[in-house]
Amino acid sequence: MKKYTLGTSKESVMKMIPERSVKKIILGDKNITLVRVAAEFYAFQGYCPHRGAPLYQGSLNNTNEIICPLHQYRFDIRSGEVKAGACPDLETFPTQLKDQGLEISIP
């Protein structure tokens, strides 16, 4: 498991990733979508498994589901579970906010 750190402190990460924002990041050879809800961060695969639409162009609803911009499939950002649509669940990646920044673990 490879660990990546974004930012240099908790404060820098909170400023870098605004509340309820959806961001694209590249870690190694992986495109990742990163979402912040309050002080929690969720990382998952960058593209919808159905037709490859970029999830960082999607939106976040009130139940913390990312909505695919192509067919409006919905995925739980915590577990990656598909909630609406006919496709596999998203691959998710563990995150941990530390004093040194946001750590994201990629297999």
PDB file of N, CA and C in Angstrom:
ATOM      1  N   MET A   1       0.854  -1.176   0.000  1.00  0.00           N
ATOM      2  CA  MET A   1       0.000   0.000   0.000  1.00  0.00           C
ATOM      3  C   MET A   1       0.895   1.234   0.000  1.00  0.00           C
ATOM      4  N   LYS A   2       0.660   2.130  -0.943  1.00  0.00           N
ATOM      5  CA  LYS A   2       1.418   3.377  -1.048  1.00  0.00           C
ATOM      6  C   LYS A   2       0.619   4.477  -0.352  1.00  0.00           C
ATOM      7  N   LYS A   3       1.300   5.283   0.452  1.00  0.00           N
ATOM      8  CA  LYS A   3       0.642   6.377   1.156  1.00  0.00           C
ATOM      9  C   LYS A   3       1.108   7.706   0.592  1.00  0.00           C
ATOM     10  N   TYR A   4       0.156   8.574   0.306  1.00  0.00           N
ATOM     11  CA  TYR A   4       0.422   9.915  -0.208  1.00  0.00           C
ATOM     12  C   TYR A   4      -0.106  10.921   0.801  1.00  0.00           C
ATOM     13  N   THR A   5       0.561  12.065   0.902  1.00  0.00           N
ATOM     14  CA  THR A   5       0.117  13.115   1.807  1.00  0.00           C
ATOM     15  C   THR A   5      -0.127  14.393   1.024  1.00  0.00           C
ATOM     16  N   LEU A   6      -1.327  14.952   1.185  1.00  0.00           N
ATOM     17  CA  LEU A   6      -1.676  16.241   0.591  1.00  0.00           C
ATOM     18  C   LEU A   6      -1.559  17.309   1.658  1.00  0.00           C
ATOM     19  N   GLY A   7      -1.022  18.452   1.292  1.00  0.00           N
ATOM     20  CA  GLY A   7      -0.890  19.556   2.229  1.00  0.00           C
ATOM     21  C   GLY A   7       0.256  19.337   3.196  1.00  0.00           C
ATOM     22  N   THR A   8       0.415  20.302   4.092  1.00  0.00           N
ATOM     23  CA  THR A   8       1.493  20.246   5.085  1.00  0.00           C
ATOM     24  C   THR A   8       0.980  20.312   6.514  1.00  0.00           C
ATOM     25  N   SER A   9      -0.339  20.512   6.654  1.00  0.00           N
ATOM     26  CA  SER A   9      -0.962  20.573   7.980  1.00  0.00           C
ATOM     27  C   SER A   9      -2.462  20.359   7.814  1.00  0.00           C
ATOM     28  N   LYS A  10      -3.144  20.140   8.926  1.00  0.00           N
ATOM     29  CA  LYS A  10      -4.607  20.023   8.870  1.00  0.00           C
ATOM     30  C   LYS A  10      -5.220  21.283   8.286  1.00  0.00           C
ATOM     31  N   GLU A  11      -4.709  22.430   8.732  1.00  0.00           N
ATOM     32  CA  GLU A  11      -5.249  23.710   8.287  1.00  0.00           C
ATOM     33  C   GLU A  11      -5.064  23.911   6.785  1.00  0.00           C
ATOM     34  N   SER A  12      -3.915  23.522   6.257  1.00  0.00           N
ATOM     35  CA  SER A  12      -3.671  23.704   4.823  1.00  0.00           C
ATOM     36  C   SER A  12      -4.607  22.825   3.994  1.00  0.00           C
ATOM     37  N   VAL A  13      -4.893  21.637   4.486  1.00  0.00           N
ATOM     38  CA  VAL A  13      -5.802  20.736   3.769  1.00  0.00           C
ATOM     39  C   VAL A  13      -7.223  21.286   3.807  1.00  0.00           C
ATOM     40  N   MET A  14      -7.659  21.792   4.947  1.00  0.00           N
ATOM     41  CA  MET A  14      -9.010  22.340   5.068  1.00  0.00           C
ATOM     42  C   MET A  14      -9.194  23.532   4.121  1.00  0.00           C
ATOM     43  N   LYS A  15      -8.156  24.335   3.928  1.00  0.00           N
ATOM     44  CA  LYS A  15      -8.228  25.465   3.001  1.00  0.00           C
ATOM     45  C   LYS A  15      -8.194  24.993   1.550  1.00  0.00           C
ATOM     46  N   MET A  16      -7.406  23.965   1.278  1.00  0.00           N
ATOM     47  CA  MET A  16      -7.223  23.448  -0.078  1.00  0.00           C
ATOM     48  C   MET A  16      -8.488  22.764  -0.604  1.00  0.00           C
ATOM     49  N   ILE A  17      -9.216  22.071   0.275  1.00  0.00           N
ATOM     50  CA  ILE A  17     -10.408  21.313  -0.121  1.00  0.00           C
ATOM     51  C   ILE A  17     -11.618  21.917   0.599  1.00  0.00           C
ATOM     52  N   PRO A  18     -12.348  22.815  -0.054  1.00  0.00           N
ATOM     53  CA  PRO A  18     -13.504  23.445   0.599  1.00  0.00           C
ATOM     54  C   PRO A  18     -14.600  22.435   0.956  1.00  0.00           C
ATOM     55  N   GLU A  19     -15.407  22.807   1.913  1.00  0.00           N
ATOM     56  CA  GLU A  19     -16.538  21.996   2.373  1.00  0.00           C
ATOM     57  C   GLU A  19     -17.440  21.612   1.202  1.00  0.00           C
ATOM     58  N   ARG A  20     -17.763  20.307   1.111  1.00  0.00           N
ATOM     59  CA  ARG A  20     -18.658  19.720   0.115  1.00  0.00           C
ATOM     60  C   ARG A  20     -18.165  19.913  -1.322  1.00  0.00           C
ATOM     61  N   SER A  21     -16.865  20.072  -1.473  1.00  0.00           N
ATOM     62  CA  SER A  21     -16.316  20.186  -2.823  1.00  0.00           C
ATOM     63  C   SER A  21     -15.948  18.811  -3.363  1.00  0.00           C
ATOM     64  N   VAL A  22     -15.875  18.718  -4.685  1.00  0.00           N
ATOM     65  CA  VAL A  22     -15.504  17.492  -5.380  1.00  0.00           C
ATOM     66  C   VAL A  22     -14.275  17.837  -6.205  1.00  0.00           C
ATOM     67  N   LYS A  23     -13.154  17.177  -5.928  1.00  0.00           N
ATOM     68  CA  LYS A  23     -11.884  17.505  -6.564  1.00  0.00           C
ATOM     69  C   LYS A  23     -11.270  16.302  -7.264  1.00  0.00           C
ATOM     70  N   LYS A  24     -10.562  16.563  -8.332  1.00  0.00           N
ATOM     71  CA  LYS A  24      -9.776  15.532  -9.017  1.00  0.00           C
ATOM     72  C   LYS A  24      -8.335  15.646  -8.531  1.00  0.00           C
ATOM     73  N   ILE A  25      -7.756  14.511  -8.159  1.00  0.00           N
ATOM     74  CA  ILE A  25      -6.338  14.478  -7.831  1.00  0.00           C
ATOM     75  C   ILE A  25      -5.718  13.251  -8.509  1.00  0.00           C
ATOM     76  N   ILE A  26      -4.448  13.336  -8.775  1.00  0.00           N
ATOM     77  CA  ILE A  26      -3.724  12.213  -9.366  1.00  0.00           C
ATOM     78  C   ILE A  26      -2.656  11.792  -8.367  1.00  0.00           C
ATOM     79  N   LEU A  27      -2.714  10.521  -7.975  1.00  0.00           N
ATOM     80  CA  LEU A  27      -1.748   9.957  -7.035  1.00  0.00           C
ATOM     81  C   LEU A  27      -1.079   8.777  -7.731  1.00  0.00           C
ATOM     82  N   GLY A  28       0.198   8.914  -8.036  1.00  0.00           N
ATOM     83  CA  GLY A  28       0.882   7.877  -8.800  1.00  0.00           C
ATOM     84  C   GLY A  28       0.235   7.785 -10.162  1.00  0.00           C
ATOM     85  N   ASP A  29      -0.238   6.611 -10.525  1.00  0.00           N
ATOM     86  CA  ASP A  29      -0.911   6.436 -11.813  1.00  0.00           C
ATOM     87  C   ASP A  29      -2.428   6.359 -11.674  1.00  0.00           C
ATOM     88  N   LYS A  30      -2.958   6.763 -10.515  1.00  0.00           N
ATOM     89  CA  LYS A  30      -4.404   6.689 -10.258  1.00  0.00           C
ATOM     90  C   LYS A  30      -5.043   8.069 -10.304  1.00  0.00           C
ATOM     91  N   ASN A  31      -6.162   8.157 -11.019  1.00  0.00           N
ATOM     92  CA  ASN A  31      -7.021   9.337 -10.960  1.00  0.00           C
ATOM     93  C   ASN A  31      -8.017   9.103  -9.838  1.00  0.00           C
ATOM     94  N   ILE A  32      -8.055  10.014  -8.900  1.00  0.00           N
ATOM     95  CA  ILE A  32      -8.876   9.879  -7.700  1.00  0.00           C
ATOM     96  C   ILE A  32      -9.837  11.065  -7.628  1.00  0.00           C
ATOM     97  N   THR A  33     -11.037  10.810  -7.121  1.00  0.00           N
ATOM     98  CA  THR A  33     -11.950  11.891  -6.772  1.00  0.00           C
ATOM     99  C   THR A  33     -11.921  12.017  -5.251  1.00  0.00           C
ATOM    100  N   LEU A  34     -11.798  13.250  -4.774  1.00  0.00           N
ATOM    101  CA  LEU A  34     -11.708  13.531  -3.347  1.00  0.00           C
ATOM    102  C   LEU A  34     -12.846  14.464  -2.957  1.00  0.00           C
ATOM    103  N   VAL A  35     -13.542  14.123  -1.878  1.00  0.00           N
ATOM    104  CA  VAL A  35     -14.673  14.910  -1.389  1.00  0.00           C
ATOM    105  C   VAL A  35     -14.462  15.189   0.093  1.00  0.00           C
ATOM    106  N   ARG A  36     -14.787  16.414   0.484  1.00  0.00           N
ATOM    107  CA  ARG A  36     -14.742  16.766   1.910  1.00  0.00           C
ATOM    108  C   ARG A  36     -16.155  17.056   2.398  1.00  0.00           C
ATOM    109  N   VAL A  37     -16.533  16.423   3.523  1.00  0.00           N
ATOM    110  CA  VAL A  37     -17.799  16.702   4.206  1.00  0.00           C
ATOM    111  C   VAL A  37     -17.434  16.983   5.656  1.00  0.00           C
ATOM    112  N   ALA A  38     -17.627  18.229   6.080  1.00  0.00           N
ATOM    113  CA  ALA A  38     -17.189  18.697   7.401  1.00  0.00           C
ATOM    114  C   ALA A  38     -15.673  18.465   7.500  1.00  0.00           C
ATOM    115  N   ALA A  39     -15.221  17.710   8.492  1.00  0.00           N
ATOM    116  CA  ALA A  39     -13.778  17.450   8.623  1.00  0.00           C
ATOM    117  C   ALA A  39     -13.414  16.049   8.136  1.00  0.00           C
ATOM    118  N   GLU A  40     -14.325  15.392   7.413  1.00  0.00           N
ATOM    119  CA  GLU A  40     -14.078  14.053   6.885  1.00  0.00           C
ATOM    120  C   GLU A  40     -13.768  14.132   5.391  1.00  0.00           C
ATOM    121  N   PHE A  41     -12.835  13.293   4.955  1.00  0.00           N
ATOM    122  CA  PHE A  41     -12.439  13.248   3.553  1.00  0.00           C
ATOM    123  C   PHE A  41     -12.685  11.856   3.009  1.00  0.00           C
ATOM    124  N   TYR A  42     -13.180  11.804   1.772  1.00  0.00           N
ATOM    125  CA  TYR A  42     -13.497  10.540   1.121  1.00  0.00           C
ATOM    126  C   TYR A  42     -12.821  10.509  -0.239  1.00  0.00           C
ATOM    127  N   ALA A  43     -12.108   9.425  -0.505  1.00  0.00           N
ATOM    128  CA  ALA A  43     -11.400   9.268  -1.775  1.00  0.00           C
ATOM    129  C   ALA A  43     -11.901   8.003  -2.462  1.00  0.00           C
ATOM    130  N   PHE A  44     -12.137   8.112  -3.752  1.00  0.00           N
ATOM    131  CA  PHE A  44     -12.621   6.969  -4.525  1.00  0.00           C
ATOM    132  C   PHE A  44     -12.181   7.126  -5.969  1.00  0.00           C
ATOM    133  N   GLN A  45     -12.377   6.059  -6.743  1.00  0.00           N
ATOM    134  CA  GLN A  45     -11.918   6.061  -8.126  1.00  0.00           C
ATOM    135  C   GLN A  45     -12.471   7.269  -8.863  1.00  0.00           C
ATOM    136  N   GLY A  46     -11.694   7.741  -9.829  1.00  0.00           N
ATOM    137  CA  GLY A  46     -12.030   8.988 -10.501  1.00  0.00           C
ATOM    138  C   GLY A  46     -13.078   8.896 -11.583  1.00  0.00           C
ATOM    139  N   TYR A  47     -13.360   7.681 -12.061  1.00  0.00           N
ATOM    140  CA  TYR A  47     -14.277   7.535 -13.182  1.00  0.00           C
ATOM    141  C   TYR A  47     -15.366   6.522 -12.874  1.00  0.00           C
ATOM    142  N   CYS A  48     -16.569   6.787 -13.369  1.00  0.00           N
ATOM    143  CA  CYS A  48     -17.696   5.887 -13.167  1.00  0.00           C
ATOM    144  C   CYS A  48     -17.414   4.546 -13.836  1.00  0.00           C
ATOM    145  N   PRO A  49     -17.656   3.440 -13.145  1.00  0.00           N
ATOM    146  CA  PRO A  49     -17.406   2.127 -13.736  1.00  0.00           C
ATOM    147  C   PRO A  49     -18.350   1.799 -14.897  1.00  0.00           C
ATOM    148  N   HIS A  50     -19.438   2.524 -15.029  1.00  0.00           N
ATOM    149  CA  HIS A  50     -20.423   2.242 -16.075  1.00  0.00           C
ATOM    150  C   HIS A  50     -19.918   2.666 -17.453  1.00  0.00           C
ATOM    151  N   ARG A  51     -19.641   3.954 -17.640  1.00  0.00           N
ATOM    152  CA  ARG A  51     -19.220   4.452 -18.949  1.00  0.00           C
ATOM    153  C   ARG A  51     -17.986   5.351 -18.871  1.00  0.00           C
ATOM    154  N   GLY A  52     -17.327   5.389 -17.726  1.00  0.00           N
ATOM    155  CA  GLY A  52     -16.069   6.112 -17.596  1.00  0.00           C
ATOM    156  C   GLY A  52     -16.199   7.615 -17.452  1.00  0.00           C
ATOM    157  N   ALA A  53     -17.361   8.108 -17.089  1.00  0.00           N
ATOM    158  CA  ALA A  53     -17.534   9.555 -16.898  1.00  0.00           C
ATOM    159  C   ALA A  53     -16.711  10.018 -15.696  1.00  0.00           C
ATOM    160  N   PRO A  54     -16.103  11.207 -15.790  1.00  0.00           N
ATOM    161  CA  PRO A  54     -15.294  11.709 -14.673  1.00  0.00           C
ATOM    162  C   PRO A  54     -16.162  12.120 -13.486  1.00  0.00           C
ATOM    163  N   LEU A  55     -15.999  11.424 -12.370  1.00  0.00           N
ATOM    164  CA  LEU A  55     -16.826  11.694 -11.194  1.00  0.00           C
ATOM    165  C   LEU A  55     -16.506  13.038 -10.557  1.00  0.00           C
ATOM    166  N   TYR A  56     -15.314  13.588 -10.798  1.00  0.00           N
ATOM    167  CA  TYR A  56     -14.993  14.907 -10.239  1.00  0.00           C
ATOM    168  C   TYR A  56     -15.841  16.000 -10.902  1.00  0.00           C
ATOM    169  N   GLN A  57     -16.499  15.678 -12.012  1.00  0.00           N
ATOM    170  CA  GLN A  57     -17.427  16.616 -12.635  1.00  0.00           C
ATOM    171  C   GLN A  57     -18.855  16.386 -12.141  1.00  0.00           C
ATOM    172  N   GLY A  58     -19.022  15.417 -11.255  1.00  0.00           N
ATOM    173  CA  GLY A  58     -20.330  15.114 -10.685  1.00  0.00           C
ATOM    174  C   GLY A  58     -20.671  16.066  -9.557  1.00  0.00           C
ATOM    175  N   SER A  59     -21.790  15.800  -8.936  1.00  0.00           N
ATOM    176  CA  SER A  59     -22.214  16.641  -7.822  1.00  0.00           C
ATOM    177  C   SER A  59     -22.475  15.761  -6.602  1.00  0.00           C
ATOM    178  N   LEU A  60     -22.529  16.413  -5.463  1.00  0.00           N
ATOM    179  CA  LEU A  60     -22.752  15.738  -4.190  1.00  0.00           C
ATOM    180  C   LEU A  60     -24.154  16.100  -3.710  1.00  0.00           C
ATOM    181  N   ASN A  61     -24.967  15.073  -3.406  1.00  0.00           N
ATOM    182  CA  ASN A  61     -26.318  15.375  -2.918  1.00  0.00           C
ATOM    183  C   ASN A  61     -26.343  15.459  -1.391  1.00  0.00           C
ATOM    184  N   ASN A  62     -27.530  15.679  -0.830  1.00  0.00           N
ATOM    185  CA  ASN A  62     -27.668  15.870   0.623  1.00  0.00           C
ATOM    186  C   ASN A  62     -27.472  14.603   1.429  1.00  0.00           C
ATOM    187  N   THR A  63     -27.470  13.436   0.789  1.00  0.00           N
ATOM    188  CA  THR A  63     -27.257  12.176   1.509  1.00  0.00           C
ATOM    189  C   THR A  63     -25.840  11.647   1.282  1.00  0.00           C
ATOM    190  N   ASN A  64     -24.930  12.542   0.874  1.00  0.00           N
ATOM    191  CA  ASN A  64     -23.517  12.216   0.671  1.00  0.00           C
ATOM    192  C   ASN A  64     -23.307  11.121  -0.372  1.00  0.00           C
ATOM    193  N   GLU A  65     -24.005  11.292  -1.487  1.00  0.00           N
ATOM    194  CA  GLU A  65     -23.799  10.439  -2.645  1.00  0.00           C
ATOM    195  C   GLU A  65     -23.218  11.296  -3.759  1.00  0.00           C
ATOM    196  N   ILE A  66     -22.237  10.743  -4.456  1.00  0.00           N
ATOM    197  CA  ILE A  66     -21.715  11.424  -5.642  1.00  0.00           C
ATOM    198  C   ILE A  66     -22.612  11.011  -6.803  1.00  0.00           C
ATOM    199  N   ILE A  67     -23.005  11.979  -7.613  1.00  0.00           N
ATOM    200  CA  ILE A  67     -23.891  11.726  -8.741  1.00  0.00           C
ATOM    201  C   ILE A  67     -23.078  11.838 -10.024  1.00  0.00           C
ATOM    202  N   CYS A  68     -23.047  10.754 -10.780  1.00  0.00           N
ATOM    203  CA  CYS A  68     -22.308  10.719 -12.038  1.00  0.00           C
ATOM    204  C   CYS A  68     -22.895  11.747 -13.005  1.00  0.00           C
ATOM    205  N   PRO A  69     -22.039  12.530 -13.665  1.00  0.00           N
ATOM    206  CA  PRO A  69     -22.558  13.561 -14.565  1.00  0.00           C
ATOM    207  C   PRO A  69     -23.161  13.016 -15.862  1.00  0.00           C
ATOM    208  N   LEU A  70     -22.907  11.759 -16.201  1.00  0.00           N
ATOM    209  CA  LEU A  70     -23.389  11.219 -17.474  1.00  0.00           C
ATOM    210  C   LEU A  70     -24.807  10.658 -17.375  1.00  0.00           C
ATOM    211  N   HIS A  71     -25.046   9.720 -16.461  1.00  0.00           N
ATOM    212  CA  HIS A  71     -26.355   9.074 -16.360  1.00  0.00           C
ATOM    213  C   HIS A  71     -26.998   9.238 -14.985  1.00  0.00           C
ATOM    214  N   GLN A  72     -26.424  10.075 -14.136  1.00  0.00           N
ATOM    215  CA  GLN A  72     -26.941  10.359 -12.798  1.00  0.00           C
ATOM    216  C   GLN A  72     -26.971   9.135 -11.887  1.00  0.00           C
ATOM    217  N   TYR A  73     -26.094   8.161 -12.140  1.00  0.00           N
ATOM    218  CA  TYR A  73     -25.937   7.065 -11.189  1.00  0.00           C
ATOM    219  C   TYR A  73     -25.428   7.670  -9.882  1.00  0.00           C
ATOM    220  N   ARG A  74     -25.813   7.073  -8.757  1.00  0.00           N
ATOM    221  CA  ARG A  74     -25.421   7.599  -7.451  1.00  0.00           C
ATOM    222  C   ARG A  74     -24.619   6.566  -6.688  1.00  0.00           C
ATOM    223  N   PHE A  75     -23.576   7.052  -5.990  1.00  0.00           N
ATOM    224  CA  PHE A  75     -22.694   6.191  -5.208  1.00  0.00           C
ATOM    225  C   PHE A  75     -22.500   6.803  -3.832  1.00  0.00           C
ATOM    226  N   ASP A  76     -22.531   5.952  -2.794  1.00  0.00           N
ATOM    227  CA  ASP A  76     -22.231   6.395  -1.430  1.00  0.00           C
ATOM    228  C   ASP A  76     -20.743   6.729  -1.360  1.00  0.00           C
ATOM    229  N   ILE A  77     -20.404   7.946  -0.946  1.00  0.00           N
ATOM    230  CA  ILE A  77     -18.986   8.342  -0.934  1.00  0.00           C
ATOM    231  C   ILE A  77     -18.193   7.641   0.164  1.00  0.00           C
ATOM    232  N   ARG A  78     -18.878   7.134   1.195  1.00  0.00           N
ATOM    233  CA  ARG A  78     -18.179   6.458   2.290  1.00  0.00           C
ATOM    234  C   ARG A  78     -17.776   5.038   1.902  1.00  0.00           C
ATOM    235  N   SER A  79     -18.687   4.320   1.275  1.00  0.00           N
ATOM    236  CA  SER A  79     -18.447   2.901   0.978  1.00  0.00           C
ATOM    237  C   SER A  79     -18.185   2.617  -0.495  1.00  0.00           C
ATOM    238  N   GLY A  80     -18.570   3.548  -1.372  1.00  0.00           N
ATOM    239  CA  GLY A  80     -18.470   3.321  -2.807  1.00  0.00           C
ATOM    240  C   GLY A  80     -19.648   2.554  -3.373  1.00  0.00           C
ATOM    241  N   GLU A  81     -20.577   2.138  -2.519  1.00  0.00           N
ATOM    242  CA  GLU A  81     -21.710   1.323  -2.954  1.00  0.00           C
ATOM    243  C   GLU A  81     -22.599   2.092  -3.934  1.00  0.00           C
ATOM    244  N   VAL A  82     -22.946   1.431  -5.046  1.00  0.00           N
ATOM    245  CA  VAL A  82     -23.866   2.037  -6.003  1.00  0.00           C
ATOM    246  C   VAL A  82     -25.255   2.067  -5.364  1.00  0.00           C
ATOM    247  N   LYS A  83     -25.894   3.223  -5.387  1.00  0.00           N
ATOM    248  CA  LYS A  83     -27.216   3.397  -4.785  1.00  0.00           C
ATOM    249  C   LYS A  83     -28.310   3.507  -5.845  1.00  0.00           C
ATOM    250  N   ALA A  84     -27.944   3.950  -7.048  1.00  0.00           N
ATOM    251  CA  ALA A  84     -28.890   4.037  -8.166  1.00  0.00           C
ATOM    252  C   ALA A  84     -28.087   3.854  -9.436  1.00  0.00           C
ATOM    253  N   GLY A  85     -28.504   2.882 -10.256  1.00  0.00           N
ATOM    254  CA  GLY A  85     -27.807   2.594 -11.501  1.00  0.00           C
ATOM    255  C   GLY A  85     -27.373   1.143 -11.540  1.00  0.00           C
ATOM    256  N   ALA A  86     -27.024   0.710 -12.711  1.00  0.00           N
ATOM    257  CA  ALA A  86     -26.645  -0.694 -12.912  1.00  0.00           C
ATOM    258  C   ALA A  86     -25.162  -0.784 -13.248  1.00  0.00           C
ATOM    259  N   CYS A  87     -24.340  -0.707 -12.228  1.00  0.00           N
ATOM    260  CA  CYS A  87     -22.897  -0.845 -12.439  1.00  0.00           C
ATOM    261  C   CYS A  87     -22.233  -1.261 -11.125  1.00  0.00           C
ATOM    262  N   PRO A  88     -20.965  -1.635 -11.187  1.00  0.00           N
ATOM    263  CA  PRO A  88     -20.258  -2.038  -9.966  1.00  0.00           C
ATOM    264  C   PRO A  88     -20.072  -0.874  -8.988  1.00  0.00           C
ATOM    265  N   ASP A  89     -19.776  -1.224  -7.744  1.00  0.00           N
ATOM    266  CA  ASP A  89     -19.445  -0.227  -6.733  1.00  0.00           C
ATOM    267  C   ASP A  89     -18.126   0.452  -7.089  1.00  0.00           C
ATOM    268  N   LEU A  90     -17.900   1.615  -6.495  1.00  0.00           N
ATOM    269  CA  LEU A  90     -16.643   2.333  -6.668  1.00  0.00           C
ATOM    270  C   LEU A  90     -15.559   1.746  -5.776  1.00  0.00           C
ATOM    271  N   GLU A  91     -14.328   1.799  -6.247  1.00  0.00           N
ATOM    272  CA  GLU A  91     -13.186   1.484  -5.399  1.00  0.00           C
ATOM    273  C   GLU A  91     -12.933   2.704  -4.516  1.00  0.00           C
ATOM    274  N   THR A  92     -12.814   2.477  -3.220  1.00  0.00           N
ATOM    275  CA  THR A  92     -12.558   3.575  -2.284  1.00  0.00           C
ATOM    276  C   THR A  92     -11.159   3.433  -1.698  1.00  0.00           C
ATOM    277  N   PHE A  93     -10.640   4.538  -1.182  1.00  0.00           N
ATOM    278  CA  PHE A  93      -9.286   4.578  -0.644  1.00  0.00           C
ATOM    279  C   PHE A  93      -9.315   5.217   0.742  1.00  0.00           C
ATOM    280  N   PRO A  94      -8.656   4.607   1.715  1.00  0.00           N
ATOM    281  CA  PRO A  94      -8.653   5.151   3.081  1.00  0.00           C
ATOM    282  C   PRO A  94      -7.980   6.523   3.146  1.00  0.00           C
ATOM    283  N   THR A  95      -8.570   7.404   3.944  1.00  0.00           N
ATOM    284  CA  THR A  95      -7.992   8.731   4.188  1.00  0.00           C
ATOM    285  C   THR A  95      -7.868   8.939   5.693  1.00  0.00           C
ATOM    286  N   GLN A  96      -6.889   9.761   6.059  1.00  0.00           N
ATOM    287  CA  GLN A  96      -6.729  10.110   7.472  1.00  0.00           C
ATOM    288  C   GLN A  96      -6.136  11.507   7.546  1.00  0.00           C
ATOM    289  N   LEU A  97      -6.847  12.414   8.221  1.00  0.00           N
ATOM    290  CA  LEU A  97      -6.353  13.767   8.420  1.00  0.00           C
ATOM    291  C   LEU A  97      -5.407  13.768   9.612  1.00  0.00           C
ATOM    292  N   LYS A  98      -4.158  14.120   9.347  1.00  0.00           N
ATOM    293  CA  LYS A  98      -3.128  14.131  10.394  1.00  0.00           C
ATOM    294  C   LYS A  98      -2.564  15.534  10.539  1.00  0.00           C
ATOM    295  N   ASP A  99      -1.768  15.735  11.558  1.00  0.00           N
ATOM    296  CA  ASP A  99      -1.139  17.037  11.762  1.00  0.00           C
ATOM    297  C   ASP A  99      -0.287  17.444  10.557  1.00  0.00           C
ATOM    298  N   GLN A 100       0.258  16.465   9.833  1.00  0.00           N
ATOM    299  CA  GLN A 100       1.144  16.724   8.685  1.00  0.00           C
ATOM    300  C   GLN A 100       0.387  16.877   7.372  1.00  0.00           C
ATOM    301  N   GLY A 101      -0.928  16.679   7.350  1.00  0.00           N
ATOM    302  CA  GLY A 101      -1.726  16.790   6.138  1.00  0.00           C
ATOM    303  C   GLY A 101      -2.678  15.607   6.000  1.00  0.00           C
ATOM    304  N   LEU A 102      -3.254  15.479   4.821  1.00  0.00           N
ATOM    305  CA  LEU A 102      -4.222  14.408   4.554  1.00  0.00           C
ATOM    306  C   LEU A 102      -3.498  13.224   3.937  1.00  0.00           C
ATOM    307  N   GLU A 103      -3.550  12.088   4.609  1.00  0.00           N
ATOM    308  CA  GLU A 103      -2.917  10.865   4.113  1.00  0.00           C
ATOM    309  C   GLU A 103      -3.966  10.044   3.357  1.00  0.00           C
ATOM    310  N   ILE A 104      -3.612   9.621   2.129  1.00  0.00           N
ATOM    311  CA  ILE A 104      -4.481   8.783   1.313  1.00  0.00           C
ATOM    312  C   ILE A 104      -3.677   7.534   0.964  1.00  0.00           C
ATOM    313  N   SER A 105      -4.272   6.365   1.202  1.00  0.00           N
ATOM    314  CA  SER A 105      -3.589   5.089   0.942  1.00  0.00           C
ATOM    315  C   SER A 105      -4.144   4.477  -0.336  1.00  0.00           C
ATOM    316  N   ILE A 106      -3.219   4.107  -1.241  1.00  0.00           N
ATOM    317  CA  ILE A 106      -3.567   3.529  -2.527  1.00  0.00           C
ATOM    318  C   ILE A 106      -2.887   2.163  -2.641  1.00  0.00           C
ATOM    319  N   PRO A 107      -3.643   1.106  -3.027  1.00  0.00           N
ATOM    320  CA  PRO A 107      -3.017  -0.214  -3.165  1.00  0.00           C
ATOM    321  C   PRO A 107      -2.003  -0.262  -4.321  1.00  0.00           C
TER     322      PRO A 107
END
